Short mmCIF file of C-alpha atoms and ligand atoms in Angstrom, two decimals:
data_model
loop_
_atom_site.label_atom_id
_atom_site.label_comp_id
_atom_site.label_asym_id
_atom_site.label_seq_id
_atom_site.Cartn_x
_atom_site.Cartn_y
_atom_site.Cartn_z
CA MET T 161 37.86 23.04 -57.65
CA THR T 162 40.90 24.40 -55.80
CA GLN T 163 40.40 24.10 -52.10
CA ILE T 164 41.67 26.62 -49.58
CA VAL T 165 42.83 24.97 -46.37
CA SER T 166 43.59 26.62 -43.04
CA PHE T 167 45.17 25.55 -39.76
CA ILE T 168 44.35 27.14 -36.41
CA GLY T 169 46.69 26.49 -33.46
CA LEU T 170 50.37 26.12 -34.25
CA GLY T 171 51.49 24.38 -31.07
CA ALA T 172 53.73 21.34 -30.70
CA MET T 173 51.40 19.38 -33.00
CA GLY T 174 49.78 22.01 -35.20
CA TYR T 175 53.01 23.72 -36.23
CA ARG T 176 54.37 20.45 -37.64
CA MET T 177 51.06 19.27 -39.12
CA ALA T 178 50.38 22.51 -40.99
CA ALA T 179 53.86 22.36 -42.53
CA HIS T 180 52.75 19.50 -44.86
CA LEU T 181 49.69 21.23 -46.29
CA PRO T 182 51.44 23.47 -48.88
CA LYS T 183 52.76 20.28 -50.55
CA HIS T 184 49.15 19.36 -51.38
CA PHE T 185 47.18 22.63 -51.51
CA SER T 186 48.08 25.85 -53.32
CA LYS T 187 46.63 28.15 -50.66
CA VAL T 188 47.18 27.35 -46.96
CA LEU T 189 46.24 29.90 -44.30
CA VAL T 190 47.54 29.71 -40.72
CA TRP T 191 46.49 31.44 -37.53
CA ASN T 192 47.98 31.23 -34.06
CA ARG T 193 47.07 33.12 -30.86
CA THR T 194 50.70 34.20 -30.55
CA SER T 195 50.95 35.66 -34.03
CA ASN T 196 54.73 35.57 -34.52
CA LYS T 197 54.57 31.74 -34.63
CA ALA T 198 52.21 32.00 -37.63
CA GLU T 199 54.47 34.52 -39.33
CA GLU T 200 57.49 32.26 -38.76
CA HIS T 201 55.49 29.32 -40.13
CA ALA T 202 54.58 31.28 -43.25
CA THR T 203 58.20 32.23 -43.89
CA THR T 204 59.46 28.69 -43.32
CA TYR T 205 56.78 26.61 -45.06
CA GLY T 206 55.06 28.86 -47.61
CA THR T 207 51.79 29.16 -45.70
CA GLN T 208 50.03 32.55 -45.25
CA ALA T 209 49.65 34.08 -41.78
CA VAL T 210 46.16 35.60 -41.56
CA THR T 211 43.62 36.88 -39.04
CA LEU T 212 41.33 34.36 -37.36
CA GLN T 213 38.32 35.66 -39.27
CA GLU T 214 40.24 35.16 -42.55
CA ALA T 215 41.34 31.66 -41.53
CA VAL T 216 37.73 30.54 -41.14
CA GLN T 217 36.94 31.49 -44.77
CA ALA T 218 38.81 28.36 -45.95
CA ASP T 219 37.02 25.30 -47.38
CA ILE T 220 38.68 23.00 -44.86
CA ILE T 221 39.60 24.39 -41.45
CA PHE T 222 41.85 22.35 -39.16
CA SER T 223 42.15 23.22 -35.47
CA CYS T 224 44.49 21.77 -32.83
CA LEU T 225 44.07 23.51 -29.49
CA PRO T 226 44.59 22.17 -25.95
CA THR T 227 40.93 21.56 -25.03
CA SER T 228 37.38 21.49 -26.38
CA ALA T 229 36.61 24.50 -24.19
CA ASP T 230 39.27 26.46 -26.09
CA VAL T 231 37.73 25.43 -29.43
CA GLU T 232 34.18 26.31 -28.35
CA HIS T 233 35.32 29.69 -27.05
CA LEU T 234 37.23 30.40 -30.27
CA ILE T 235 34.36 29.40 -32.58
CA GLN T 236 31.60 31.28 -30.76
CA PRO T 237 32.04 34.80 -32.23
CA LEU T 238 33.18 33.70 -35.71
CA THR T 239 31.37 33.91 -39.02
CA ILE T 240 32.63 30.76 -40.74
CA LYS T 241 32.42 30.21 -44.50
CA SER T 242 29.14 28.52 -45.44
CA GLY T 243 29.87 25.03 -46.76
CA ALA T 244 33.19 24.72 -44.93
CA ILE T 245 34.31 21.61 -43.06
CA TRP T 246 35.85 22.09 -39.60
CA VAL T 247 38.29 19.27 -38.77
CA ASP T 248 39.06 19.49 -35.06
CA CYS T 249 42.31 17.67 -34.21
CA THR T 250 42.19 18.69 -30.56
CA SER T 251 42.00 15.74 -28.15
CA GLY T 252 38.59 16.83 -26.97
CA VAL T 253 35.38 15.96 -25.17
CA PRO T 254 32.80 13.80 -27.03
CA GLU T 255 29.82 15.83 -25.72
CA SER T 256 31.43 19.01 -27.02
CA ALA T 257 31.83 17.45 -30.49
CA LYS T 258 28.13 16.56 -30.58
CA LYS T 259 27.22 20.10 -29.53
CA LEU T 260 29.53 21.76 -32.05
CA GLU T 261 28.31 19.52 -34.86
CA VAL T 262 24.72 20.67 -34.25
CA GLN T 263 25.60 24.35 -33.71
CA LEU T 264 27.76 24.55 -36.82
CA LYS T 265 25.28 22.65 -38.98
CA GLU T 266 22.83 25.54 -38.41
CA LYS T 267 25.41 27.75 -40.15
CA ASN T 268 25.92 25.21 -42.96
CA VAL T 269 29.34 24.27 -41.59
CA ALA T 270 30.21 20.60 -41.07
CA TYR T 271 32.23 19.48 -38.05
CA LEU T 272 34.41 16.39 -37.56
CA ASP T 273 36.11 15.40 -34.31
CA ALA T 274 39.42 14.19 -35.70
CA PRO T 275 41.98 13.78 -32.92
CA VAL T 276 45.37 12.35 -33.77
CA SER T 277 47.98 10.07 -32.25
CA GLY T 278 51.64 9.58 -33.10
CA GLN T 279 53.22 12.39 -31.08
CA THR T 280 55.24 15.25 -32.51
CA ILE T 281 57.43 12.86 -34.51
CA GLY T 282 54.29 11.56 -36.27
CA ALA T 283 53.22 15.14 -36.97
CA GLU T 284 56.66 15.89 -38.39
CA ASN T 285 56.66 12.82 -40.65
CA ALA T 286 52.95 13.03 -41.63
CA THR T 287 52.41 9.56 -40.19
CA LEU T 288 49.71 10.42 -37.66
CA THR T 289 46.72 8.23 -36.96
CA PHE T 290 43.39 10.08 -37.27
CA MET T 291 40.36 8.69 -35.41
CA VAL T 292 37.40 10.53 -36.81
CA GLY T 293 33.84 10.96 -35.62
CA GLY T 294 30.98 12.57 -37.57
CA ASN T 295 29.04 12.35 -40.78
CA ILE T 296 30.55 9.81 -43.22
CA GLU T 297 30.10 11.97 -46.35
CA THR T 298 31.83 14.86 -44.59
CA PHE T 299 34.63 12.47 -43.61
CA GLU T 300 35.07 11.41 -47.23
CA LYS T 301 35.23 15.03 -48.40
CA ALA T 302 37.88 15.90 -45.79
CA LEU T 303 39.85 12.67 -46.29
CA PRO T 304 42.41 14.00 -48.83
CA ALA T 305 43.35 16.85 -46.49
CA MET T 306 43.76 14.46 -43.56
CA GLN T 307 45.78 12.11 -45.77
CA ALA T 308 48.28 14.95 -46.21
CA LEU T 309 49.00 14.74 -42.48
CA GLY T 310 48.49 11.13 -41.51
CA LYS T 311 48.89 7.51 -42.45
CA LEU T 312 45.99 5.63 -40.84
CA ILE T 313 42.78 7.63 -41.12
CA LYS T 314 39.70 5.87 -39.74
CA HIS T 315 36.09 6.90 -39.47
CA VAL T 316 35.17 5.41 -36.08
CA GLY T 317 31.52 6.47 -35.70
CA ASP T 318 29.16 9.37 -35.18
CA SER T 319 30.08 12.73 -33.76
CA GLY T 320 32.12 12.34 -30.55
CA ALA T 321 33.38 8.83 -31.38
CA GLY T 322 36.79 10.12 -32.46
CA PHE T 323 37.31 11.97 -29.18
CA ALA T 324 36.15 8.89 -27.24
CA VAL T 325 38.64 6.61 -29.02
CA LYS T 326 41.45 9.10 -28.43
CA ALA T 327 40.62 9.40 -24.71
CA VAL T 328 40.63 5.62 -24.28
CA ASN T 329 43.89 5.32 -26.23
CA ASN T 330 45.60 7.88 -24.02
CA MET T 331 44.13 6.25 -20.92
CA LEU T 332 45.70 2.94 -22.00
CA MET T 333 49.03 4.71 -22.46
CA ALA T 334 48.65 6.27 -18.99
CA VAL T 335 47.92 2.85 -17.45
CA HIS T 336 51.04 1.43 -19.12
CA LEU T 337 53.09 4.43 -17.99
CA CYS T 338 52.09 4.08 -14.34
CA ALA T 339 52.54 0.30 -14.41
CA ALA T 340 55.92 0.55 -16.16
CA CYS T 341 57.20 3.10 -13.62
CA GLU T 342 56.04 0.81 -10.80
CA GLY T 343 57.68 -2.21 -12.43
CA ALA T 344 60.93 -0.34 -13.10
CA SER T 345 61.03 1.00 -9.50
CA THR T 346 60.55 -2.55 -8.20
CA LEU T 347 63.36 -3.96 -10.35
CA LYS T 348 65.69 -1.08 -9.46
CA SER T 349 65.10 -1.52 -5.73
CA HIS T 350 66.03 -5.20 -6.14
CA GLY T 351 69.32 -4.23 -7.78
CA VAL T 352 68.38 -5.24 -11.33
CA ASN T 353 69.93 -3.33 -14.27
CA LEU T 354 67.01 -1.55 -15.93
CA GLN T 355 68.49 -1.37 -19.44
CA GLU T 356 68.97 -5.13 -19.54
CA ALA T 357 65.70 -5.85 -17.79
CA PHE T 358 63.73 -3.85 -20.34
CA GLU T 359 65.58 -5.41 -23.27
CA CYS T 360 64.08 -8.68 -22.04
CA ILE T 361 60.64 -7.18 -21.34
CA ASN T 362 60.58 -5.57 -24.78
CA ALA T 363 61.02 -9.01 -26.31
CA SER T 364 58.31 -10.43 -24.03
CA SER T 365 54.61 -10.11 -23.26
CA GLY T 366 54.98 -7.05 -20.99
CA GLN T 367 56.13 -4.89 -23.93
CA SER T 368 54.28 -1.70 -24.90
CA THR T 369 55.09 1.63 -26.54
CA VAL T 370 55.82 2.90 -23.05
CA THR T 371 58.40 0.19 -22.31
CA SER T 372 59.98 0.23 -25.78
CA SER T 373 60.03 3.96 -26.40
CA VAL T 374 59.00 6.19 -23.47
CA LEU T 375 61.19 4.52 -20.83
CA PRO T 376 64.45 4.32 -22.85
CA GLN T 377 64.07 7.54 -24.85
CA ARG T 378 62.68 9.85 -22.16
CA ILE T 379 63.06 8.44 -18.64
CA PHE T 380 66.17 6.19 -18.39
CA ASN T 381 68.28 8.86 -20.15
CA ARG T 382 66.75 11.65 -17.97
CA SER T 383 65.92 13.76 -21.04
CA PHE T 384 62.16 14.22 -20.38
CA PRO T 385 61.84 16.17 -23.67
CA ASN T 386 58.93 18.60 -23.64
CA THR T 387 56.74 17.32 -26.49
CA PHE T 388 53.45 16.34 -24.82
CA ALA T 389 52.56 18.17 -21.65
CA LEU T 390 51.50 16.12 -18.62
CA PRO T 391 48.43 18.36 -17.96
CA LEU T 392 47.22 17.42 -21.47
CA LEU T 393 47.51 13.72 -20.59
CA ALA T 394 45.67 14.41 -17.30
CA LYS T 395 42.95 16.12 -19.37
CA ASP T 396 42.68 13.03 -21.62
CA THR T 397 42.50 10.56 -18.72
CA GLY T 398 39.84 12.80 -17.19
CA ILE T 399 37.80 12.57 -20.41
CA ALA T 400 38.15 8.76 -20.36
CA LEU T 401 37.02 8.59 -16.72
CA ASP T 402 34.01 10.81 -17.50
CA LEU T 403 33.05 8.39 -20.29
CA VAL T 404 33.24 5.48 -17.82
CA GLN T 405 31.16 7.32 -15.25
CA ASN T 406 28.56 8.52 -17.79
CA ALA T 407 28.04 4.88 -18.81
CA LYS T 408 27.84 3.89 -15.09
CA LEU T 409 30.58 1.30 -15.52
CA SER T 410 33.01 -0.09 -13.02
CA ALA T 411 36.60 0.52 -14.17
CA PRO T 412 38.92 0.61 -11.15
CA VAL T 413 42.16 0.59 -13.19
CA ILE T 414 41.02 3.64 -15.16
CA ALA T 415 39.94 5.44 -11.97
CA ALA T 416 43.25 4.71 -10.22
CA SER T 417 45.31 5.74 -13.25
CA GLN T 418 43.41 9.02 -13.61
CA SER T 419 44.14 9.83 -9.93
CA LEU T 420 47.83 8.98 -10.37
CA ILE T 421 48.25 11.01 -13.56
CA GLN T 422 46.45 13.98 -12.01
CA ALA T 423 48.56 13.72 -8.84
CA ALA T 424 51.76 13.64 -10.93
CA SER T 425 50.58 16.62 -12.97
CA ASN T 426 49.98 18.59 -9.76
CA LEU T 427 53.39 17.62 -8.38
CA VAL T 428 55.85 18.32 -11.20
CA GLU T 429 56.80 21.64 -12.82
CA PRO T 430 53.90 23.12 -14.83
CA ASN T 431 53.73 21.80 -18.42
CA SER T 432 56.44 19.17 -17.90
CA ASP T 433 56.50 16.29 -20.38
CA PHE T 434 54.12 13.37 -19.69
CA SER T 435 57.13 11.15 -18.98
CA THR T 436 57.76 13.10 -15.74
CA VAL T 437 55.13 10.84 -14.16
CA ALA T 438 58.29 8.84 -13.38
CA LYS T 439 59.43 11.63 -11.05
CA MET T 440 56.38 11.14 -8.84
CA TYR T 441 57.29 7.47 -8.44
CA GLU T 442 60.90 8.43 -7.76
CA MET T 443 59.79 10.76 -4.96
CA LEU T 444 57.42 8.14 -3.51
CA ASN T 445 59.85 5.23 -3.69
CA LYS T 446 63.19 7.00 -3.32
CA VAL T 447 64.67 5.18 -6.34
CA THR T 448 65.79 6.72 -9.61
CA ILE T 449 64.38 5.12 -12.74
CA GLU T 450 67.54 5.08 -14.85
P1 NDP Z 275 50.58 23.04 -27.29
O1 NDP Z 275 50.37 23.51 -25.91
O2 NDP Z 275 51.95 22.80 -27.78
O3 NDP Z 275 49.89 24.06 -28.31
C1 NDP Z 275 48.63 24.59 -28.07
C2 NDP Z 275 48.26 25.53 -29.20
O4 NDP Z 275 46.97 26.05 -28.93
C3 NDP Z 275 49.18 26.75 -29.33
O5 NDP Z 275 49.22 27.11 -30.68
C4 NDP Z 275 48.47 27.80 -28.49
O6 NDP Z 275 48.76 29.11 -28.91
C5 NDP Z 275 47.04 27.48 -28.82
N1 NDP Z 275 46.11 27.90 -27.79
C6 NDP Z 275 46.12 27.56 -26.48
N2 NDP Z 275 45.06 28.07 -25.86
C7 NDP Z 275 44.37 28.78 -26.80
C8 NDP Z 275 43.19 29.54 -26.77
N3 NDP Z 275 42.47 29.67 -25.64
N4 NDP Z 275 42.76 30.14 -27.91
C9 NDP Z 275 43.47 30.00 -29.06
N5 NDP Z 275 44.61 29.29 -29.15
C10 NDP Z 275 45.05 28.68 -28.02
O7 NDP Z 275 49.68 21.73 -27.44
P2 NDP Z 275 49.91 20.46 -28.39
O8 NDP Z 275 50.13 20.91 -29.78
O9 NDP Z 275 50.86 19.53 -27.73
O10 NDP Z 275 48.48 19.78 -28.25
C11 NDP Z 275 47.34 20.26 -28.96
C12 NDP Z 275 46.25 19.18 -28.88
O11 NDP Z 275 46.74 17.99 -29.48
C13 NDP Z 275 45.88 18.81 -27.43
O12 NDP Z 275 44.51 18.55 -27.34
C14 NDP Z 275 46.71 17.57 -27.17
O13 NDP Z 275 46.12 16.76 -26.15
C15 NDP Z 275 46.70 16.92 -28.54
N6 NDP Z 275 47.82 16.02 -28.84
C16 NDP Z 275 49.13 16.34 -28.51
C17 NDP Z 275 50.15 15.48 -28.83
C18 NDP Z 275 51.58 15.79 -28.51
O14 NDP Z 275 52.44 14.87 -28.63
N7 NDP Z 275 51.94 17.02 -28.14
C19 NDP Z 275 49.90 14.19 -29.51
C20 NDP Z 275 48.50 13.99 -29.88
C21 NDP Z 275 47.52 14.87 -29.52
P3 NDP Z 275 50.02 29.95 -28.34
O15 NDP Z 275 51.15 29.63 -29.26
O16 NDP Z 275 49.58 31.34 -28.40
O17 NDP Z 275 50.25 29.46 -26.92
#
């Protein structure tokens, strides 16, 4: 049976992700709040710009919005096709996934929390990692559509598990980001050349994606390209901290990192790239990380 696929939310991620779908599905519907982006997408990639109500008549409906609150608000008034699968690629809140799974099931719509990692370059190259929570049979049915957009696609548990894994992943990245900015500031204030220092670190045990890619490609060269907004990272670290607190755990590194990321998000220009966390350290320490 020919499946109709739709994509809701053509932002930094969604615009690039939805571009791959026409290579695999003959009918791909797109909707975006700012409609001219959807029309431009249709012209460029052979998708069809439709109304929101039309988009939710697809067999598989992807969404990629900033927050779970946005998804809940969007879904509430809709009459979604019975039998459809909603694949939510937002980096969202596990409790919201559990709630949406139950609410949508009453309407015979299945829901998967399916956040992604790999940044905009991964979306562009269809090499994203999907971490998926929800019913396993639903996962298997939606797998070919996710495979059109990603490389590693893992079912990680029941509803909410995908969002939990994503929040912890982004928290780990935030911890590395804060620690790397602190380490780089220390080296700089001791007169060490950062390019050479991080060549050594990137061949050593302190290496991470932050040291090998974020520092050289975004911070040292002062480009701070706007691909992943710092408030979105602050949202993710907040979700991770909520998970810690709900489980009544002690996690001082996570708590400190959440405070630092939130403070940086409050300090820099609205919607700056996540790498501008470095600017907070530069203000605090009066050194430039370059
Ligand atoms: P953007 O801010 O670039 O895009 C957000 C999209 O959501 C836009 O299409 C926007 O529409 C739409 N939108 C915003 N609010 C609403 C609303 N209330 N109702 C309907 N549509 C709305 O975000 P990203 O694409 O960067 O991020 C999307 C999700 O993916 C987030 O949860 C983020 O954490 C996650 N993510 C982001 C990555 C990245 O590198 N950017 C990497 C991995 C995950 P409009 O065009 O009208 O503003």
